[in-house]
Amino acid sequence: MKKYILYLLVACTVSLVACNKTEETKDLWAAVIVPASPISESTPLTGPVKGTMLAGKTYTVVGDIFVNTGDTLIIQPGVTVNFTGTAGVPVGVGVKGTLLSLGTKENPIMLTYSGVTKTDQLGSNPDLDPALKGKWTGIIGATTCPLIVIKWTHIEFGGAAISSAMKSFTGSSSPYSVYFANPDGSFILEDSWIYGSVDDPFRINGGKIHVMRNTFEKCGYTGGEAMNSKAGTIGDFAYNLCIGIATNGPKVSNINVAVGKPGSNVRIFNNTMINCGYRRSAAGRGGSINFEEGAGGMAYNNLIVNCKFGLRVVGTPIADTANLKYGYNFYYADSISVASQFIPSLSVSTAISKPMETDIPKPSTYLPSGWAIGAVYTAPASVVGANNPLFINAPVPLPAGLMLRDIAVVGNYNFALKPNSPCIGAGFIGFSPRADVIQDLRLGATEITPPGKDIGCYQSNGRGNQH
């Protein structure tokens, strides 16, 4: 009997230990993380906000919302935010604190204006296009905003005029879909989409940036760059697809840099730019890549197709040419007029871009004998239609009956490269990203993708743009 009781005690002890171990394991590996300050979707939003917009919920914003200094607004995967306003008055989000829009590939976030039908038919009139009207304001960062992170997020129909309340809160009157202006802060935009805007879809006035693997469509009505960076902006712009932008893809300037801050320097590599520059109202501007007024950086491995101008190094006010490197960029044109601006001229575009024999086609194959930097030239007919990049499915050559400005969205096109594309293996990888921001799944870059061996934003190894 004593022996039986002893066995029973041992069994109970083992059972208790096993239960404790199970509970310890459960606590360690299956802990439930409660979102910080969940925000209810049942009440329309206006005024100060902080906390977490919960995954899969739909929120309605009826007045400007504000993230105060020291506060954080987190937007979880699958959230839709409709910036509807009240009585037709545009609204947006002003940020003095931190904004984290953390979508995923499977569950992207949508920041939009509800009830608008996209007008993406080929040849549609831009004067009537709601994408270029500005239905809501956008994300407006104040100079005190330390961090904005936007991942796997759709931003549509932004760029409406800023309200007096938004101007008072942020100190900005800039009507951009995304605006960041802290020279000591960090801005991350990756794997996202910006569709439509009145002017620049996003403008950066200083700070560290990481802009990778995004898609910019139909941005800017009569002017606007995919990225307009100024005032000491440093970082990387890579693996982005820019199509139908009013002026340029990325532009870098050092105007208005704060005393003691570094000069603007952005590495622009492995981007694809399609049909940009054709809604720009001013002459001599727009097309692909722009370095001006004291700005330096790099521009390698960019695929520039039917854009109004090639890479533009501005001579007045002059770019930081001592700290500017470029080459291995691929150009394609469907007309002599476009091919004659692969290297923009000084008289037409105040440009002093140098010909680079690493470019495709080699400038020596189309520049006339005795050509000087900045001089006007007429490209030979042999350049037109040559070096087709061989996209999987794209309007190249330009379909009959269409103008270049008519194609401004991705739609059903696929700008990835066919296996026999001349862009595959033609890139230059002898440099590194600046990598000015941290890598972090929430508070920084998910991946700082290094230069790719294939020219353009899509890579045959599956890296680069994921859209």
Coordinates of C-alpha atoms in Angstrom, one line a residue:
M1 CA 0.0 0.0 0.0
K2 CA 2.8 2.4 0.9
K3 CA 4.5 1.6 -2.4
Y4 CA 1.3 2.4 -4.3
I5 CA 0.9 5.7 -2.5
L6 CA 4.6 6.6 -3.4
Y7 CA 4.0 5.9 -7.0
L8 CA 0.9 8.1 -6.9
L9 CA 2.8 11.0 -5.4
V10 CA 5.6 10.7 -8.0
A11 CA 3.0 10.6 -10.8
C12 CA 1.3 13.7 -9.5
T13 CA 4.6 15.5 -9.2
V14 CA 5.5 14.7 -12.8
S15 CA 2.1 15.8 -13.9
L16 CA 2.4 19.1 -12.1
V17 CA 5.8 19.7 -13.6
A18 CA 4.6 18.9 -17.0
C19 CA 1.6 21.3 -16.6
N20 CA 4.0 24.0 -15.5
K21 CA 6.3 23.4 -18.5
T22 CA 3.3 23.5 -20.8
E23 CA 2.1 26.8 -19.4
E24 CA 5.6 28.2 -19.6
T25 CA 5.9 27.2 -23.2
K26 CA 2.5 28.6 -24.0
D27 CA 3.3 32.0 -22.4
L28 CA 6.5 32.2 -24.2
W29 CA 5.4 31.3 -27.8
A30 CA 1.7 32.2 -27.9
A31 CA 1.5 35.4 -26.1
V32 CA -1.3 37.6 -27.2
I33 CA -0.1 41.1 -28.0
V34 CA -2.8 43.6 -27.4
P35 CA -2.7 46.6 -29.8
A36 CA -1.8 49.9 -28.0
S37 CA -4.9 52.1 -27.6
P38 CA -7.2 50.4 -30.2
I39 CA -9.1 53.0 -32.2
S40 CA -12.8 52.3 -32.8
E41 CA -14.0 52.3 -36.4
S42 CA -17.6 52.9 -35.3
T43 CA -17.2 56.7 -34.8
P44 CA -16.0 59.0 -37.6
L45 CA -12.6 60.5 -36.8
T46 CA -11.6 64.2 -36.4
G47 CA -9.1 66.0 -34.2
P48 CA -6.2 64.4 -32.2
V49 CA -5.6 60.7 -32.8
K50 CA -3.2 58.2 -31.3
G51 CA -3.1 54.4 -30.9
T52 CA -3.8 51.6 -33.4
M53 CA -6.2 51.3 -36.3
L54 CA -7.1 47.6 -36.2
A55 CA -6.4 45.2 -38.9
G56 CA -9.1 44.8 -41.5
K57 CA -11.2 47.6 -40.2
T58 CA -12.6 50.6 -42.2
Y59 CA -12.3 54.1 -40.8
T60 CA -13.9 57.3 -41.9
V61 CA -12.2 60.7 -41.4
V62 CA -14.6 63.6 -41.5
G63 CA -12.3 66.3 -40.3
D64 CA -8.5 66.8 -40.2
I65 CA -6.9 64.4 -37.8
F66 CA -3.7 65.2 -35.9
V67 CA -0.9 63.1 -34.4
N68 CA 0.5 65.2 -31.6
T69 CA 4.2 65.4 -30.5
G70 CA 5.2 62.3 -28.6
D71 CA 2.1 60.3 -29.9
T72 CA 2.1 57.5 -32.4
L73 CA -0.5 56.4 -34.9
I74 CA -0.2 52.8 -36.1
I75 CA -2.2 51.5 -39.0
Q76 CA -2.4 47.7 -39.2
P77 CA -2.6 45.5 -42.3
G78 CA -5.8 45.5 -44.3
V79 CA -7.1 48.8 -42.9
T80 CA -9.0 51.2 -45.2
V81 CA -9.2 54.9 -44.3
N82 CA -11.7 57.0 -46.2
F83 CA -10.9 60.7 -46.0
T84 CA -14.4 61.8 -46.9
G85 CA -14.4 65.2 -45.1
T86 CA -17.7 67.0 -44.5
A87 CA -19.7 69.0 -47.1
G88 CA -16.9 68.6 -49.7
V89 CA -14.2 70.1 -47.5
P90 CA -10.9 68.1 -48.0
V91 CA -9.3 66.7 -44.9
G92 CA -6.0 64.9 -44.1
V93 CA -3.7 63.8 -41.4
G94 CA -1.1 66.2 -39.8
V95 CA 1.8 64.5 -38.0
K96 CA 4.0 66.0 -35.3
G97 CA 4.6 62.6 -33.7
T98 CA 5.1 59.3 -35.5
L99 CA 3.1 57.6 -38.2
L100 CA 3.5 53.9 -39.0
S101 CA 1.4 52.6 -41.9
L102 CA 2.3 48.9 -41.8
G103 CA 0.5 47.0 -44.5
T104 CA 1.7 43.6 -45.9
K105 CA 1.8 42.1 -49.4
E106 CA -1.2 40.0 -48.6
N107 CA -3.1 42.7 -46.8
P108 CA -2.2 46.2 -48.0
I109 CA -3.6 49.4 -46.5
M110 CA -5.8 51.8 -48.4
L111 CA -5.7 55.5 -47.8
T112 CA -8.3 57.0 -50.2
Y113 CA -11.4 59.0 -50.9
S114 CA -14.5 56.8 -51.2
G115 CA -17.0 56.8 -54.0
V116 CA -14.6 58.0 -56.8
T117 CA -14.4 56.0 -60.1
K118 CA -10.9 55.9 -61.7
T119 CA -10.7 57.2 -65.2
D120 CA -7.9 55.2 -66.7
Q121 CA -9.1 54.6 -70.2
L122 CA -6.4 55.3 -72.8
G123 CA -6.7 58.8 -74.2
S124 CA -9.0 60.1 -71.4
N125 CA -8.9 63.9 -70.8
P126 CA -6.6 64.8 -67.9
D127 CA -8.7 68.0 -67.3
L128 CA -11.6 65.8 -66.2
D129 CA -9.6 63.1 -64.4
P130 CA -10.5 62.8 -60.6
A131 CA -7.0 61.4 -60.0
L132 CA -5.6 64.9 -60.7
K133 CA -8.2 66.9 -58.7
G134 CA -7.2 66.3 -55.1
K135 CA -10.1 64.7 -53.2
W136 CA -8.3 64.7 -49.8
T137 CA -5.2 66.5 -48.5
G138 CA -2.7 63.8 -47.6
I139 CA -0.2 63.0 -44.9
I140 CA 1.5 66.3 -43.9
G141 CA 4.5 66.0 -41.6
A142 CA 5.5 68.9 -39.4
T143 CA 9.1 69.9 -39.0
T144 CA 9.0 68.1 -35.6
C145 CA 7.8 64.8 -37.0
P146 CA 10.7 62.4 -36.3
L147 CA 9.5 59.4 -38.3
I148 CA 7.0 58.4 -41.0
V149 CA 7.0 54.8 -42.2
I150 CA 4.7 53.7 -45.0
K151 CA 4.8 50.0 -46.2
W152 CA 2.5 48.2 -48.5
T153 CA 0.0 51.1 -48.6
H154 CA -2.1 52.5 -51.4
I155 CA -2.4 56.3 -51.3
E156 CA -5.0 57.6 -53.8
F157 CA -6.6 60.9 -54.9
G158 CA -4.5 63.1 -52.6
G159 CA -3.1 66.6 -52.9
A160 CA -6.1 68.8 -52.1
A161 CA -5.5 72.2 -50.5
I162 CA -4.5 72.4 -46.9
S163 CA -7.0 73.7 -44.4
S164 CA -6.2 76.6 -42.0
A165 CA -6.3 74.1 -39.1
M166 CA -3.8 71.8 -40.9
K167 CA -1.6 74.8 -41.7
S168 CA -1.7 76.0 -38.1
F169 CA -0.8 72.5 -36.8
T170 CA 2.0 71.5 -39.2
G171 CA 3.2 75.0 -40.2
S172 CA 2.9 73.9 -43.8
S173 CA 0.8 75.1 -46.7
S174 CA 2.1 72.5 -49.1
P175 CA -0.7 70.4 -50.7
Y176 CA 1.1 67.1 -51.4
S177 CA -0.2 63.6 -50.9
V178 CA 2.8 63.0 -48.6
Y179 CA 5.0 65.7 -47.1
F180 CA 8.0 65.4 -44.8
A181 CA 10.1 68.3 -43.6
N182 CA 12.2 67.3 -40.6
P183 CA 15.9 67.6 -41.5
D184 CA 16.8 65.4 -38.5
G185 CA 14.0 62.8 -39.2
S186 CA 13.6 59.7 -41.2
F187 CA 11.1 58.9 -44.0
I188 CA 10.5 55.4 -45.2
L189 CA 8.3 54.6 -48.2
E190 CA 8.5 51.0 -49.5
D191 CA 6.4 48.5 -51.5
S192 CA 3.6 51.1 -51.8
W193 CA 1.5 52.7 -54.5
I194 CA 0.7 56.4 -55.0
Y195 CA -2.0 57.0 -57.6
G196 CA -2.9 60.5 -58.7
S197 CA -2.0 63.9 -57.2
V198 CA -2.4 67.6 -58.0
D199 CA 1.3 68.3 -57.7
D200 CA 4.2 66.2 -56.3
P201 CA 2.8 62.9 -54.9
F202 CA 5.4 63.4 -52.2
R203 CA 7.8 66.1 -51.3
I204 CA 10.8 65.8 -48.9
N205 CA 12.3 68.9 -47.4
G206 CA 15.3 67.4 -45.7
G207 CA 16.0 64.3 -43.7
K208 CA 17.0 60.7 -44.3
I209 CA 15.0 58.8 -46.8
H210 CA 14.5 55.2 -48.0
V211 CA 12.2 55.0 -51.0
M212 CA 12.2 51.6 -52.6
R213 CA 10.1 49.2 -54.6
N214 CA 7.1 51.6 -55.0
T215 CA 4.7 52.4 -58.0
F216 CA 3.9 56.0 -58.9
E217 CA 1.0 56.4 -61.4
K218 CA -0.5 59.4 -63.0
C219 CA 0.9 61.9 -60.5
G220 CA 0.8 65.7 -61.1
Y221 CA -1.7 67.6 -63.2
T222 CA 0.4 70.2 -65.0
G223 CA 3.5 69.7 -62.9
G224 CA 4.9 67.3 -60.3
E225 CA 7.7 64.8 -59.7
A226 CA 7.3 61.2 -58.4
M227 CA 9.7 62.5 -55.7
N228 CA 10.6 66.1 -55.2
S229 CA 13.5 66.2 -52.6
K230 CA 15.1 69.4 -51.4
A231 CA 16.9 71.0 -48.5
G232 CA 19.5 68.5 -47.5
T233 CA 17.7 65.2 -48.3
I234 CA 19.9 62.2 -48.2
G235 CA 19.1 58.6 -49.0
D236 CA 18.1 56.1 -51.7
F237 CA 15.4 56.0 -54.4
A238 CA 15.5 52.6 -56.0
Y239 CA 13.4 49.9 -57.7
N240 CA 10.5 52.3 -58.3
L241 CA 8.1 52.2 -61.2
C242 CA 7.1 55.7 -62.4
I243 CA 4.6 56.0 -65.2
G244 CA 2.8 59.0 -66.6
I245 CA 4.3 61.5 -64.1
A246 CA 3.6 65.1 -65.1
T247 CA 7.3 66.2 -64.9
N248 CA 10.0 63.8 -63.7
G249 CA 10.5 60.6 -61.8
P250 CA 12.8 61.7 -59.0
K251 CA 14.2 65.2 -58.6
V252 CA 16.9 66.2 -56.2
S253 CA 17.7 69.8 -55.2
N254 CA 19.6 71.4 -52.3
I255 CA 17.6 74.6 -52.2
N256 CA 16.7 75.9 -48.7
V257 CA 19.1 73.6 -46.9
A258 CA 19.4 74.4 -43.2
V259 CA 22.7 75.7 -41.9
G260 CA 24.9 72.9 -40.7
K261 CA 23.0 70.2 -42.5
P262 CA 24.5 68.0 -45.3
G263 CA 23.8 68.8 -48.9
S264 CA 21.2 66.8 -50.7
N265 CA 22.6 63.6 -52.0
V266 CA 20.4 60.8 -53.3
R267 CA 21.4 57.5 -55.0
I268 CA 18.9 56.8 -57.7
F269 CA 19.2 53.3 -59.1
N270 CA 17.3 50.5 -60.8
N271 CA 14.2 52.5 -61.5
T272 CA 11.8 52.2 -64.5
M273 CA 10.3 55.4 -65.9
I274 CA 7.6 55.2 -68.6
N275 CA 6.2 58.2 -70.5
C276 CA 7.0 60.9 -68.0
G277 CA 7.1 64.6 -68.7
Y278 CA 4.1 65.2 -70.9
R279 CA 1.7 67.1 -68.7
R280 CA 4.3 69.6 -67.6
S281 CA 3.1 73.1 -68.6
A282 CA 6.5 74.8 -68.5
A283 CA 8.9 74.2 -71.4
G284 CA 12.3 72.6 -71.0
R285 CA 11.3 70.6 -67.9
G286 CA 10.4 67.1 -67.0
G287 CA 11.1 63.6 -68.2
S288 CA 13.1 61.2 -66.1
I289 CA 15.7 62.2 -63.5
N290 CA 16.7 65.7 -62.4
F291 CA 19.7 66.9 -60.3
E292 CA 19.8 70.6 -59.7
E293 CA 20.9 73.5 -57.4
G294 CA 23.7 72.0 -55.3
A295 CA 22.4 68.4 -55.3
G296 CA 24.6 65.4 -55.8
G297 CA 24.2 61.6 -55.8
M298 CA 24.2 58.8 -58.2
A299 CA 22.0 57.6 -61.1
Y300 CA 22.7 54.1 -62.3
N301 CA 20.8 51.2 -63.9
N302 CA 17.6 53.3 -64.7
L303 CA 15.3 52.2 -67.5
I304 CA 14.0 55.4 -69.3
V305 CA 11.3 54.7 -71.9
N306 CA 9.7 57.4 -74.0
C307 CA 10.3 60.1 -71.5
K308 CA 10.4 63.8 -72.6
F309 CA 14.0 64.3 -71.4
G310 CA 16.8 62.0 -70.4
L311 CA 18.8 62.4 -67.2
R312 CA 19.0 66.2 -66.6
V313 CA 21.9 67.8 -64.8
V314 CA 20.9 71.4 -64.4
G315 CA 23.5 74.1 -65.1
T316 CA 21.7 77.1 -63.6
P317 CA 21.6 77.0 -60.6
I318 CA 24.2 74.2 -61.0
A319 CA 24.0 70.8 -59.5
D320 CA 26.8 69.5 -57.2
T321 CA 28.6 68.0 -60.2
A322 CA 31.7 67.2 -58.1
N323 CA 29.6 64.7 -56.1
L324 CA 27.5 63.4 -58.9
K325 CA 28.0 60.1 -60.7
Y326 CA 25.9 58.4 -63.4
G327 CA 25.9 55.9 -66.2
Y328 CA 24.6 52.5 -67.2
N329 CA 21.2 54.0 -67.9
F330 CA 19.0 52.5 -70.7
Y331 CA 17.0 54.7 -73.1
Y332 CA 14.3 53.9 -75.6
A333 CA 12.4 56.2 -77.9
D334 CA 9.6 55.9 -80.4
S335 CA 10.3 59.2 -82.1
I336 CA 13.2 61.3 -83.2
S337 CA 12.0 64.2 -81.0
V338 CA 12.3 62.0 -77.9
A339 CA 15.6 60.4 -78.9
S340 CA 17.0 63.9 -79.5
Q341 CA 16.6 64.6 -75.8
F342 CA 18.3 61.5 -74.4
I343 CA 20.9 64.1 -73.5
P344 CA 19.0 67.3 -72.8
S345 CA 20.4 70.5 -74.2
L346 CA 21.5 73.7 -72.4
S347 CA 19.4 76.0 -74.6
V348 CA 16.2 73.9 -74.3
S349 CA 16.5 72.6 -70.8
T350 CA 19.4 74.4 -69.0
A351 CA 21.1 71.0 -68.9
I352 CA 24.8 70.1 -68.8
S353 CA 24.4 66.3 -68.7
K354 CA 27.5 64.5 -69.9
P355 CA 27.3 61.6 -72.4
M356 CA 28.2 58.2 -70.8
E357 CA 29.4 55.4 -73.0
T358 CA 28.1 52.9 -70.5
D359 CA 24.6 54.0 -71.4
I360 CA 22.4 52.1 -73.8
P361 CA 22.5 53.1 -76.6
K362 CA 26.0 54.5 -76.5
P363 CA 25.9 58.2 -77.1
S364 CA 28.7 57.9 -79.7
T365 CA 26.2 56.1 -81.9
Y366 CA 23.8 59.0 -82.2
L367 CA 25.7 62.2 -81.3
P368 CA 27.0 64.2 -84.3
S369 CA 30.7 64.7 -84.8
G370 CA 32.0 67.7 -82.9
W371 CA 29.0 67.7 -80.5
A372 CA 29.7 69.7 -77.2
I373 CA 28.1 69.3 -73.8
G374 CA 24.8 71.2 -73.8
A375 CA 24.6 71.5 -77.6
V376 CA 21.4 70.7 -79.5
Y377 CA 21.4 67.6 -81.8
T378 CA 19.0 65.6 -83.9
A379 CA 19.1 61.9 -83.3
P380 CA 19.4 59.7 -86.4
A381 CA 16.4 57.6 -87.4
S382 CA 18.4 54.4 -86.6
V383 CA 17.9 55.2 -82.9
V384 CA 14.1 55.2 -83.0
G385 CA 12.6 51.9 -81.9
A386 CA 16.1 50.4 -81.3
N387 CA 17.0 48.6 -78.1
N388 CA 13.4 47.6 -77.2
P389 CA 13.7 46.7 -73.5
L390 CA 11.3 43.8 -74.1
F391 CA 8.8 44.1 -71.3
I392 CA 6.5 41.1 -70.8
N393 CA 3.4 43.2 -71.8
A394 CA 3.7 46.9 -72.4
P395 CA 2.8 49.7 -74.9
V396 CA 6.3 49.6 -76.5
P397 CA 6.3 50.5 -79.3
L398 CA 3.6 53.1 -78.8
P399 CA 0.3 51.7 -80.2
A400 CA -1.0 53.5 -83.2
G401 CA -3.5 56.3 -82.5
L402 CA -2.2 57.1 -79.0
M403 CA 0.0 59.9 -77.7
L404 CA 2.7 59.3 -75.1
R405 CA 0.7 61.2 -72.4
D406 CA -2.2 58.8 -72.9
I407 CA -0.4 56.0 -71.1
A408 CA -0.2 57.0 -67.4
V409 CA -1.1 53.9 -65.3
V410 CA 0.0 50.3 -65.1
G411 CA -3.4 48.8 -65.6
N412 CA -3.0 45.4 -67.3
Y413 CA 0.5 46.0 -68.4
N414 CA 3.4 44.1 -67.0
F415 CA 6.7 46.0 -67.0
A416 CA 8.8 43.0 -65.9
L417 CA 11.5 41.9 -68.4
K418 CA 11.3 39.0 -70.8
P419 CA 14.2 36.5 -70.4
N420 CA 15.8 37.8 -73.6
S421 CA 15.6 41.5 -72.6
P422 CA 18.8 43.5 -73.4
C423 CA 18.4 45.0 -69.9
I424 CA 19.2 41.7 -68.1
G425 CA 22.7 41.5 -66.9
A426 CA 23.5 45.0 -68.3
G427 CA 23.5 46.8 -64.9
F428 CA 26.4 48.1 -62.7
I429 CA 26.7 46.8 -59.2
G430 CA 30.0 48.4 -58.2
F431 CA 28.4 50.7 -55.6
S432 CA 26.2 50.4 -52.5
P433 CA 23.0 52.1 -51.3
R434 CA 23.6 55.0 -48.9
A435 CA 21.5 53.2 -46.4
D436 CA 20.9 56.2 -44.2
V437 CA 17.9 54.7 -42.3
I438 CA 17.8 51.7 -40.0
Q439 CA 16.5 48.3 -40.9
D440 CA 13.5 47.4 -38.8
L441 CA 10.2 45.7 -39.6
R442 CA 8.3 48.5 -37.9
L443 CA 10.5 51.5 -37.4
G444 CA 12.8 51.4 -40.5
A445 CA 13.4 49.7 -43.8
T446 CA 12.3 46.1 -44.2
E447 CA 15.0 45.6 -46.8
I448 CA 17.6 48.0 -48.2
T449 CA 17.9 46.2 -51.6
P450 CA 21.4 46.5 -53.1
P451 CA 22.0 47.5 -56.8
G452 CA 20.7 44.9 -59.3
K453 CA 22.5 43.4 -62.2
D454 CA 19.4 44.0 -64.5
I455 CA 18.6 47.5 -65.6
G456 CA 15.2 48.7 -64.3
C457 CA 13.0 48.1 -61.3
Y458 CA 12.2 44.4 -62.0
Q459 CA 14.9 41.8 -61.5
S460 CA 15.2 38.4 -63.1
N461 CA 16.2 36.9 -59.7
G462 CA 12.8 38.0 -58.2
R463 CA 14.2 40.9 -56.1
G464 CA 13.4 44.5 -56.7
N465 CA 9.8 45.8 -57.3
Q466 CA 7.3 43.3 -56.0
H467 CA 4.1 44.8 -57.7

